[in-house]
Amino acid sequence: MKTNPGRFFEDYALGEVIAHAVPRTIGAGERALYHALYPARGAVHSSDAFARSVGLAASPLDDLIAFHTVFGKTVPDISLNAVANLGYAEGRWLAPVWPGDTLRSISEVIGLKETSSGATGVVWVRTRGVNQHGVTVLDYVRWVMVQKRRREVVVPVQVPTLAAVVDPGTLVVPPGLDFRRYDFALAGEPHRLGDYQVGEVIDHVDAVTIEEAEHMLATRLWQNTSKVHFDIGQREDGRRLIYGGHVISLARALSFNGLANAPFMVALNAGAHVSPCFAGDTLRAWSEVLDRAETAAP
Amino acid sequence: MKTNPGRFFEDYALGEVIAHAVPRTIGAGERALYHALYPARGAVHSSDAFARSVGLAASPLDDLIAFHTVFGKTVPDISLNAVANLGYAEGRWLAPVWPGDTLRSISEVIGLKETSSGATGVVWVRTRGVNQHGVTVLDYVRWVMVQKRRREVVVPVQVPTLAAVVDPGTLVVPPGLDFRRYDFALAGEPHRLGDYQVGEVIDHVDAVTIEEAEHMLATRLWQNTSKVHFDIGQREDGRRLIYGGHVISLARALSFNGLANAPFMVALNAGAHVSPCFAGDTLRAWSEVLDRAETAAP
Amino acid sequence: MKTNPGRFFEDYALGEVIAHAVPRTIGAGERALYHALYPARGAVHSSDAFARSVGLAASPLDDLIAFHTVFGKTVPDISLNAVANLGYAEGRWLAPVWPGDTLRSISEVIGLKETSSGATGVVWVRTRGVNQHGVTVLDYVRWVMVQKRRREVVVPVQVPTLAAVVDPGTLVVPPGLDFRRYDFALAGEPHRLGDYQVGEVIDHVDAVTIEEAEHMLATRLWQNTSKVHFDIGQREDGRRLIYGGHVISLARALSFNGLANAPFMVALNAGAHVSPCFAGDTLRAWSEVLDRAETAAP
């Protein structure tokens, strides 16, 4: 068979490193599409001039463009036969991605555990996104429930220990970043770090009703090949499941209204796709401030 | 509250200058999306080679990309609580916008008038789009009907005097423009200025049936945050109102068929959104020649 | 009349050369949109770094971006009044198209034949796509059935002789191409030329359910003005016919799964749009290996 059947649970080995296929150069086109697909308004990622005013060479690509591109490459090897995308942890953005950069993805299998049904298993992978200079731009752990090919195969159990929260001391700030000339009026809101209180909940107010064409354009853009997003024949109800990352980007973009001065995603402590999302759904977003930490950037 | 509630009628003061948030760098991606969203075929904005043949350094971005980008930035400050977008006047395009340029918007409140109901008022603003060099690329007056927060507040009336027509003597032609080598065959039509008669009506023949995904992609691309375009919960009928500028761009692009040799929008004499537009509507366009004027360009 | 009524059968003369209007510069934006519209994953067209590893200066634009752009320009002159787009033959891609290139199209009428009904005729054209340096990047024959304006006009019959298959000896490989460092893991599949057997049939497995917004975005992007793709008033059933090239691109992109190491389209032996395609249809693709040939590229 010439086509990729995807991997099943027993095809993964602990410690195995998978170099995912199809490197991707991303740039001005992906940036424009990101703005068309999501109501993103962060000034640093919208304007070269603004990015320069805070010490960067130009406007980097949105942190979630990097995430989706890196994630998409893992799908043919990790989640083509996934029953569910269970969670994320220990995510860190380690270097800006600039227009013209080429990203590829590498995953290491760090955990395996059969489910009690015996028909499926959970696979944990630590995925790195690497640019054309070999620099890791993004690093995260994901775990998925994958079908077994044969029920009787026994796979040794190994559950990784994951940090509940990314240690703020390990966060990486883009080199050169300097907020001393940050223009709050141009950025859209006056709120500073000190204005956010632990426990504060922000209703981001805006909402978006999602269309089929939008989530498919987005999901293809990230070269995510999961059939369930594109083919009405994949689910019994004939609906196309929306890529969870599309929802993440919508929520992040909606959060501008109240978090306009939080330009960078520096870590992903945890994440789960708790309910499926379909075209016609109307999405809202809210944030809760769980903690605060200072960085060394001026 | 961290989020932007938008301004109400009594929040505007005559002469107030509002620097709108979120500067935006636009380029090759926005150009491609413009061609995907609208059936634009003007040769100057389609081809670097053609643009050079008429004396420009490269193909500038479509004049309406500039308009929508500048307009979109004003929405959070001007029309978030607008009941209606009433009209435009005195619009002029003053400098080409090139790929890589960064635009921001500045509005001055030039008129205020309470409506007879006492519940709303009309606000007139003169908006300028400014590039990264501080050059004004676009200038227009817009007026909107905005809700009052409290009915009893009295605001002094000031209605601006607006020109019915932009004086042709004040129109600005892109520097260097030279039509002596203009290739009519490559541009798509043989018609010259002298072929258009005052009073002539042109039916532009083509039609487009509009989809939800298209107008939302467009409206987001211009970072227009008006809720009514995206959220089915905003109107009692559950329909998403299409951004009026989407209709303007569709009409302008359709007008290529009959006006192929009118590459630049140099002024906006007047404009009104006379009926709402919704997905499923099929749009046609026609033009009437109201007047003609010569420019100094060869 | 200022607008283009399109040509009728008797408006074509054998040997006539038609220089089609509206040259187009294509680049980073069109590349990104291509990836959003089609599940394209070929490494050479996805990554500058990968393209360099096989001897190219950068990642060229997808061969079908060139085809659609060249094709779209011919529509106003060739198929605006077409009843049917009957077939393709003798297609060859002759030079890579790089971001920033400007393409225009030139067609020569090489055949004319009235149909037995007397109401229509078939027109054969050989179309060339030419870049800003005057280099032909693409060459193909297309024939369409076009309406006659007046039934009584008699047009001399001339049916061109077309090759059933493009001679492999005339195929053009991009200059500098060198597969000695080709990374099969990064490309996505291990299969080499020798792994494909004549007669082998590959089911490409994946499927895509098509949306109205997607095919219209694509068709507009190629500046294809055929009314039937955009206007629900054009067909009695109120459906918008999907541009056949949209289907070609979907099929080509789906074929990655099984043909990942076939990066270039070098010829189009034949092609026909055998059934109409509409939004809501779910598209699958399969390939049959008809023959194999070697090239001089290392």
Tab-separated table of N, CA and C in Angstrom, chain A residues 49-180:
chain	number	residue	atom	x	y	z
A	49	ALA	N	6.078	48.308	12.373
A	49	ALA	CA	6.510	49.537	13.044
A	49	ALA	C	6.363	49.396	14.561
A	50	PHE	N	5.246	48.817	15.001
A	50	PHE	CA	5.045	48.640	16.439
A	50	PHE	C	6.061	47.647	17.001
A	51	ALA	N	6.296	46.562	16.260
A	51	ALA	CA	7.257	45.552	16.719
A	51	ALA	C	8.641	46.183	16.888
A	52	ARG	N	9.006	47.059	15.958
A	52	ARG	CA	10.312	47.719	16.073
A	52	ARG	C	10.355	48.631	17.295
A	53	SER	N	9.216	49.229	17.621
A	53	SER	CA	9.189	50.144	18.768
A	53	SER	C	9.402	49.406	20.088
A	54	VAL	N	9.273	48.084	20.079
A	54	VAL	CA	9.531	47.320	21.308
A	54	VAL	C	10.781	46.451	21.156
A	55	GLY	N	11.642	46.835	20.210
A	55	GLY	CA	12.963	46.218	20.160
A	55	GLY	C	13.128	45.022	19.242
A	56	LEU	N	12.062	44.657	18.498
A	56	LEU	CA	12.186	43.512	17.593
A	56	LEU	C	12.558	43.992	16.189
A	57	ALA	N	13.113	43.095	15.383
A	57	ALA	CA	13.552	43.470	14.033
A	57	ALA	C	12.356	43.723	13.118
A	58	ALA	N	11.273	43.026	13.354
A	58	ALA	CA	10.062	43.146	12.546
A	58	ALA	C	8.959	42.448	13.322
A	59	SER	N	7.775	42.428	12.758
A	59	SER	CA	6.668	41.749	13.408
A	59	SER	C	6.835	40.243	13.229
A	60	PRO	N	6.962	39.505	14.331
A	60	PRO	CA	7.064	38.044	14.200
A	60	PRO	C	5.704	37.461	13.820
A	61	LEU	N	5.700	36.220	13.379
A	61	LEU	CA	4.422	35.553	13.118
A	61	LEU	C	3.759	35.196	14.443
A	62	ASP	N	2.449	35.199	14.451
A	62	ASP	CA	1.688	34.889	15.659
A	62	ASP	C	2.176	33.571	16.268
A	63	ASP	N	2.249	33.544	17.589
A	63	ASP	CA	2.736	32.346	18.278
A	63	ASP	C	1.910	31.118	17.928
A	64	LEU	N	0.629	31.324	17.654
A	64	LEU	CA	-0.212	30.170	17.329
A	64	LEU	C	-0.044	29.726	15.876
A	65	ILE	N	0.463	30.596	15.000
A	65	ILE	CA	0.849	30.119	13.660
A	65	ILE	C	1.953	29.077	13.823
A	66	ALA	N	2.909	29.381	14.687
A	66	ALA	CA	3.978	28.410	14.955
A	66	ALA	C	3.388	27.125	15.534
A	67	PHE	N	2.511	27.264	16.510
A	67	PHE	CA	1.931	26.082	17.150
A	67	PHE	C	1.181	25.215	16.143
A	68	HIS	N	0.299	25.834	15.360
A	68	HIS	CA	-0.518	25.044	14.428
A	68	HIS	C	0.348	24.379	13.360
A	69	THR	N	1.364	25.101	12.890
A	69	THR	CA	2.234	24.538	11.855
A	69	THR	C	2.978	23.323	12.403
A	70	VAL	N	3.525	23.468	13.595
A	70	VAL	CA	4.263	22.365	14.217
A	70	VAL	C	3.317	21.199	14.522
A	71	PHE	N	2.161	21.513	15.055
A	71	PHE	CA	1.171	20.496	15.403
A	71	PHE	C	0.705	19.732	14.157
A	72	GLY	N	0.389	20.489	13.104
A	72	GLY	CA	-0.142	19.878	11.882
A	72	GLY	C	0.766	18.784	11.337
A	73	LYS	N	2.065	19.023	11.418
A	73	LYS	CA	3.018	18.028	10.886
A	73	LYS	C	2.992	16.729	11.668
A	74	THR	N	2.566	16.780	12.924
A	74	THR	CA	2.577	15.562	13.743
A	74	THR	C	1.375	14.669	13.465
A	75	VAL	N	0.336	15.222	12.862
A	75	VAL	CA	-0.922	14.476	12.721
A	75	VAL	C	-0.756	13.151	11.975
A	76	PRO	N	-0.072	13.124	10.809
A	76	PRO	CA	0.014	11.840	10.088
A	76	PRO	C	0.691	10.737	10.898
A	77	ASP	N	1.557	11.112	11.838
A	77	ASP	CA	2.282	10.104	12.614
A	77	ASP	C	1.680	9.848	13.992
A	78	ILE	N	0.969	10.825	14.522
A	78	ILE	CA	0.512	10.707	15.913
A	78	ILE	C	-0.996	10.507	16.021
A	79	SER	N	-1.764	11.260	15.267
A	79	SER	CA	-3.193	11.265	15.579
A	79	SER	C	-4.102	10.877	14.425
A	80	LEU	N	-3.547	10.241	13.381
A	80	LEU	CA	-4.419	9.861	12.266
A	80	LEU	C	-5.468	8.846	12.721
A	81	ASN	N	-5.100	7.978	13.644
A	81	ASN	CA	-6.049	6.993	14.170
A	81	ASN	C	-6.446	7.311	15.611
A	82	ALA	N	-6.322	8.584	15.962
A	82	ALA	CA	-6.650	8.979	17.328
A	82	ALA	C	-8.158	8.943	17.535
A	83	VAL	N	-8.547	8.469	18.683
A	83	VAL	CA	-9.945	8.498	19.086
A	83	VAL	C	-10.242	9.839	19.748
A	84	ALA	N	-9.235	10.375	20.438
A	84	ALA	CA	-9.419	11.647	21.129
A	84	ALA	C	-8.065	12.296	21.368
A	85	ASN	N	-8.066	13.624	21.310
A	85	ASN	CA	-6.890	14.425	21.596
A	85	ASN	C	-7.052	14.856	23.045
A	86	LEU	N	-6.294	14.245	23.962
A	86	LEU	CA	-6.656	14.355	25.373
A	86	LEU	C	-6.135	15.589	26.082
A	87	GLY	N	-4.892	15.998	25.787
A	87	GLY	CA	-4.410	17.147	26.546
A	87	GLY	C	-3.051	17.641	26.120
A	88	TYR	N	-2.689	18.787	26.682
A	88	TYR	CA	-1.401	19.427	26.444
A	88	TYR	C	-0.781	19.793	27.788
A	89	ALA	N	0.549	19.856	27.812
A	89	ALA	CA	1.238	20.349	29.009
A	89	ALA	C	2.644	20.780	28.628
A	90	GLU	N	3.274	21.493	29.530
A	90	GLU	CA	4.694	21.860	29.406
A	90	GLU	C	5.029	22.517	28.072
A	91	GLY	N	4.103	23.317	27.553
A	91	GLY	CA	4.370	24.019	26.295
A	91	GLY	C	5.154	25.301	26.528
A	92	ARG	N	6.188	25.520	25.721
A	92	ARG	CA	6.931	26.783	25.798
A	92	ARG	C	7.279	27.267	24.393
A	93	TRP	N	7.126	28.557	24.163
A	93	TRP	CA	7.593	29.180	22.923
A	93	TRP	C	9.012	29.671	23.200
A	94	LEU	N	9.961	29.207	22.412
A	94	LEU	CA	11.371	29.397	22.753
A	94	LEU	C	12.095	30.393	21.863
A	95	ALA	N	11.536	30.682	20.691
A	95	ALA	CA	12.165	31.662	19.791
A	95	ALA	C	11.095	32.202	18.855
A	96	PRO	N	11.195	33.480	18.478
A	96	PRO	CA	10.202	34.029	17.537
A	96	PRO	C	10.311	33.332	16.178
A	97	VAL	N	9.202	33.269	15.468
A	97	VAL	CA	9.196	32.770	14.090
A	97	VAL	C	8.971	33.979	13.185
A	98	TRP	N	9.899	34.161	12.244
A	98	TRP	CA	9.848	35.325	11.355
A	98	TRP	C	9.319	34.917	9.987
A	99	PRO	N	8.708	35.846	9.270
A	99	PRO	CA	8.288	35.531	7.904
A	99	PRO	C	9.477	35.004	7.099
A	100	GLY	N	9.269	33.906	6.409
A	100	GLY	CA	10.337	33.280	5.629
A	100	GLY	C	10.990	32.104	6.336
A	101	ASP	N	10.714	31.952	7.628
A	101	ASP	CA	11.272	30.803	8.356
A	101	ASP	C	10.621	29.503	7.883
A	102	THR	N	11.380	28.431	7.988
A	102	THR	CA	10.884	27.099	7.645
A	102	THR	C	10.840	26.248	8.911
A	103	LEU	N	9.678	25.672	9.182
A	103	LEU	CA	9.523	24.862	10.394
A	103	LEU	C	9.347	23.384	10.059
A	104	ARG	N	9.927	22.539	10.916
A	104	ARG	CA	9.623	21.118	10.874
A	104	ARG	C	9.402	20.652	12.308
A	105	SER	N	8.905	19.437	12.455
A	105	SER	CA	8.499	18.952	13.775
A	105	SER	C	9.135	17.609	14.068
A	106	ILE	N	9.485	17.427	15.326
A	106	ILE	CA	10.089	16.180	15.793
A	106	ILE	C	9.405	15.810	17.103
A	107	SER	N	8.969	14.558	17.218
A	107	SER	CA	8.312	14.127	18.456
A	107	SER	C	9.054	12.953	19.071
A	108	GLU	N	9.071	12.931	20.394
A	108	GLU	CA	9.606	11.772	21.109
A	108	GLU	C	8.468	11.137	21.900
A	109	VAL	N	8.368	9.827	21.807
A	109	VAL	CA	7.335	9.121	22.561
A	109	VAL	C	7.803	9.030	24.013
A	110	ILE	N	7.054	9.672	24.928
A	110	ILE	CA	7.498	9.708	26.330
A	110	ILE	C	6.558	8.957	27.260
A	111	GLY	N	5.468	8.406	26.717
A	111	GLY	CA	4.567	7.658	27.589
A	111	GLY	C	3.619	6.789	26.792
A	112	LEU	N	3.250	5.648	27.372
A	112	LEU	CA	2.324	4.707	26.736
A	112	LEU	C	1.497	4.054	27.834
A	113	LYS	N	0.194	3.963	27.642
A	113	LYS	CA	-0.649	3.301	28.644
A	113	LYS	C	-1.927	2.807	27.978
A	114	GLU	N	-2.123	1.509	28.041
A	114	GLU	CA	-3.337	0.935	27.484
A	114	GLU	C	-4.540	1.388	28.308
A	115	THR	N	-5.666	1.584	27.668
A	115	THR	CA	-6.871	1.931	28.427
A	115	THR	C	-7.536	0.645	28.915
A	116	SER	N	-8.435	0.790	29.860
A	116	SER	CA	-9.016	-0.395	30.498
A	116	SER	C	-9.823	-1.238	29.509
A	117	SER	N	-10.327	-0.610	28.460
A	117	SER	CA	-11.119	-1.357	27.477
A	117	SER	C	-10.272	-2.374	26.716
A	118	GLY	N	-8.972	-2.101	26.631
A	118	GLY	CA	-8.104	-2.989	25.868
A	118	GLY	C	-8.122	-2.717	24.376
A	119	ALA	N	-8.991	-1.821	23.942
A	119	ALA	CA	-9.113	-1.546	22.507
A	119	ALA	C	-8.303	-0.330	22.082
A	120	THR	N	-7.896	0.463	23.042
A	120	THR	CA	-7.172	1.698	22.735
A	120	THR	C	-6.064	1.898	23.764
A	121	GLY	N	-5.203	2.885	23.475
A	121	GLY	CA	-4.158	3.229	24.424
A	121	GLY	C	-3.870	4.716	24.341
A	122	VAL	N	-3.232	5.230	25.378
A	122	VAL	CA	-2.859	6.643	25.385
A	122	VAL	C	-1.370	6.752	25.066
A	123	VAL	N	-1.048	7.656	24.126
A	123	VAL	CA	0.340	7.909	23.750
A	123	VAL	C	0.685	9.340	24.130
A	124	TRP	N	1.791	9.500	24.883
A	124	TRP	CA	2.291	10.837	25.200
A	124	TRP	C	3.489	11.146	24.301
A	125	VAL	N	3.503	12.301	23.675
A	125	VAL	CA	4.684	12.702	22.898
A	125	VAL	C	5.120	14.104	23.315
A	126	ARG	N	6.434	14.298	23.301
A	126	ARG	CA	6.959	15.652	23.457
A	126	ARG	C	7.374	16.097	22.061
A	127	THR	N	6.742	17.157	21.576
A	127	THR	CA	6.969	17.617	20.208
A	127	THR	C	7.763	18.915	20.223
A	128	ARG	N	8.757	18.973	19.333
A	128	ARG	CA	9.526	20.198	19.167
A	128	ARG	C	9.339	20.721	17.755
A	129	GLY	N	9.171	22.040	17.633
A	129	GLY	CA	9.190	22.688	16.328
A	129	GLY	C	10.563	23.303	16.139
A	130	VAL	N	11.167	23.041	14.982
A	130	VAL	CA	12.545	23.450	14.741
A	130	VAL	C	12.593	24.291	13.472
A	131	ASN	N	13.344	25.395	13.503
A	131	ASN	CA	13.425	26.230	12.298
A	131	ASN	C	14.603	25.821	11.406
A	132	GLN	N	14.799	26.563	10.318
A	132	GLN	CA	15.810	26.186	9.320
A	132	GLN	C	17.236	26.303	9.862
A	133	HIS	N	17.404	26.972	11.011
A	133	HIS	CA	18.725	27.062	11.622
A	133	HIS	C	18.937	25.970	12.673
A	134	GLY	N	17.944	25.086	12.819
A	134	GLY	CA	18.051	24.038	13.821
A	134	GLY	C	17.656	24.504	15.216
A	135	VAL	N	17.133	25.716	15.321
A	135	VAL	CA	16.726	26.261	16.618
A	135	VAL	C	15.309	25.787	16.951
A	136	THR	N	15.126	25.293	18.157
A	136	THR	CA	13.790	24.899	18.606
A	136	THR	C	12.976	26.154	18.914
A	137	VAL	N	11.819	26.288	18.261
A	137	VAL	CA	10.995	27.485	18.459
A	137	VAL	C	9.831	27.209	19.401
A	138	LEU	N	9.542	25.933	19.620
A	138	LEU	CA	8.345	25.559	20.377
A	138	LEU	C	8.536	24.138	20.874
A	139	ASP	N	8.008	23.853	22.045
A	139	ASP	CA	8.198	22.567	22.690
A	139	ASP	C	6.949	22.315	23.527
A	140	TYR	N	6.307	21.165	23.352
A	140	TYR	CA	5.121	20.885	24.175
A	140	TYR	C	4.887	19.387	24.255
A	141	VAL	N	4.142	18.994	25.272
A	141	VAL	CA	3.737	17.594	25.425
A	141	VAL	C	2.261	17.483	25.050
A	142	ARG	N	1.939	16.442	24.307
A	142	ARG	CA	0.544	16.186	23.951
A	142	ARG	C	0.264	14.718	24.190
A	143	TRP	N	-0.954	14.404	24.593
A	143	TRP	CA	-1.302	12.989	24.680
A	143	TRP	C	-2.643	12.735	24.008
A	144	VAL	N	-2.677	11.605	23.319
A	144	VAL	CA	-3.844	11.248	22.514
A	144	VAL	C	-4.230	9.803	22.800
A	145	MET	N	-5.515	9.516	22.628
A	145	MET	CA	-5.969	8.134	22.717
A	145	MET	C	-5.997	7.563	21.306
A	146	VAL	N	-5.282	6.449	21.113
A	146	VAL	CA	-5.109	5.874	19.782
A	146	VAL	C	-5.673	4.452	19.766
A	147	GLN	N	-6.236	4.066	18.639
A	147	GLN	CA	-6.759	2.703	18.516
A	147	GLN	C	-5.632	1.677	18.487
A	148	LYS	N	-5.907	0.496	19.045
A	148	LYS	CA	-4.998	-0.626	18.879
A	148	LYS	C	-5.393	-1.369	17.605
A	149	ARG	N	-4.393	-1.948	16.966
A	149	ARG	CA	-4.695	-2.746	15.781
A	149	ARG	C	-5.218	-4.112	16.230
A	150	ARG	N	-4.497	-4.674	17.221
A	150	ARG	CA	-4.901	-5.983	17.734
A	150	ARG	C	-5.007	-5.905	19.250
A	151	ARG	N	-6.145	-6.284	19.749
A	151	ARG	CA	-6.468	-6.159	21.157
A	151	ARG	C	-5.495	-6.920	22.066
A	152	GLU	N	-4.942	-8.053	21.565
A	152	GLU	CA	-4.176	-8.927	22.451
A	152	GLU	C	-2.741	-8.458	22.699
A	153	VAL	N	-2.258	-7.497	21.926
A	153	VAL	CA	-0.888	-7.033	22.128
A	153	VAL	C	-0.770	-6.310	23.471
A	154	VAL	N	0.298	-6.610	24.206
A	154	VAL	CA	0.512	-5.960	25.498
A	154	VAL	C	1.687	-4.987	25.378
A	155	VAL	N	1.480	-3.759	25.793
A	155	VAL	CA	2.516	-2.733	25.721
A	155	VAL	C	2.864	-2.311	27.145
A	156	PRO	N	4.159	-2.286	27.493
A	156	PRO	CA	4.540	-1.904	28.863
A	156	PRO	C	4.044	-0.492	29.190
A	157	VAL	N	3.538	-0.323	30.398
A	157	VAL	CA	2.974	0.968	30.803
A	157	VAL	C	4.069	1.922	31.269
A	158	GLN	N	4.004	3.139	30.782
A	158	GLN	CA	4.913	4.193	31.242
A	158	GLN	C	4.141	5.503	31.172
A	159	VAL	N	3.824	6.058	32.328
A	159	VAL	CA	3.105	7.337	32.351
A	159	VAL	C	4.073	8.432	32.764
A	160	PRO	N	4.260	9.451	31.931
A	160	PRO	CA	5.244	10.482	32.267
A	160	PRO	C	4.739	11.402	33.375
A	161	THR	N	5.656	11.932	34.119
A	161	THR	CA	5.314	12.929	35.130
A	161	THR	C	5.409	14.306	34.484
A	162	LEU	N	4.311	15.008	34.478
A	162	LEU	CA	4.285	16.313	33.808
A	162	LEU	C	4.061	17.416	34.827
A	163	ALA	N	4.714	18.535	34.595
A	163	ALA	CA	4.553	19.672	35.496
A	163	ALA	C	3.130	20.215	35.384
A	164	ALA	N	2.523	20.531	36.502
A	164	ALA	CA	1.176	21.111	36.474
A	164	ALA	C	1.222	22.508	35.865
A	165	VAL	N	2.345	23.176	36.059
A	165	VAL	CA	2.519	24.552	35.590
A	165	VAL	C	3.949	24.696	35.080
A	166	VAL	N	4.128	25.423	33.983
A	166	VAL	CA	5.482	25.687	33.500
A	166	VAL	C	6.157	26.650	34.475
A	167	ASP	N	7.354	26.313	34.898
A	167	ASP	CA	8.100	27.149	35.849
A	167	ASP	C	8.393	28.507	35.207
A	168	PRO	N	7.907	29.602	35.791
A	168	PRO	CA	8.131	30.923	35.184
A	168	PRO	C	9.610	31.229	34.973
A	169	GLY	N	10.465	30.627	35.770
A	169	GLY	CA	11.897	30.867	35.615
A	169	GLY	C	12.456	30.309	34.319
A	170	THR	N	11.710	29.408	33.681
A	170	THR	CA	12.201	28.803	32.434
A	170	THR	C	11.601	29.460	31.197
A	171	LEU	N	10.774	30.484	31.399
A	171	LEU	CA	10.137	31.123	30.240
A	171	LEU	C	11.157	31.922	29.443
A	172	VAL	N	10.974	31.951	28.144
A	172	VAL	CA	11.924	32.632	27.267
A	172	VAL	C	11.252	33.855	26.642
A	173	VAL	N	11.882	34.998	26.807
A	173	VAL	CA	11.383	36.245	26.235
A	173	VAL	C	12.161	36.510	24.947
A	174	PRO	N	11.487	36.964	23.868
A	174	PRO	CA	12.221	37.234	22.621
A	174	PRO	C	13.400	38.164	22.876
A	175	PRO	N	14.582	37.829	22.343
A	175	PRO	CA	15.763	38.658	22.592
A	175	PRO	C	15.562	40.080	22.068
A	176	GLY	N	15.988	41.051	22.854
A	176	GLY	CA	15.891	42.450	22.436
A	176	GLY	C	14.607	43.130	22.871
A	177	LEU	N	13.662	42.356	23.375
A	177	LEU	CA	12.363	42.932	23.743
A	177	LEU	C	12.530	44.001	24.819
A	178	ASP	N	11.925	45.144	24.578
A	178	ASP	CA	12.074	46.283	25.487
A	178	ASP	C	10.774	47.082	25.451
A	179	PHE	N	10.008	47.018	26.535
A	179	PHE	CA	8.690	47.653	26.564
A	179	PHE	C	8.732	49.103	27.059
A	180	ARG	N	9.943	49.679	27.179
A	180	ARG	CA	9.986	51.041	27.732
A	180	ARG	C	9.320	52.073	26.836
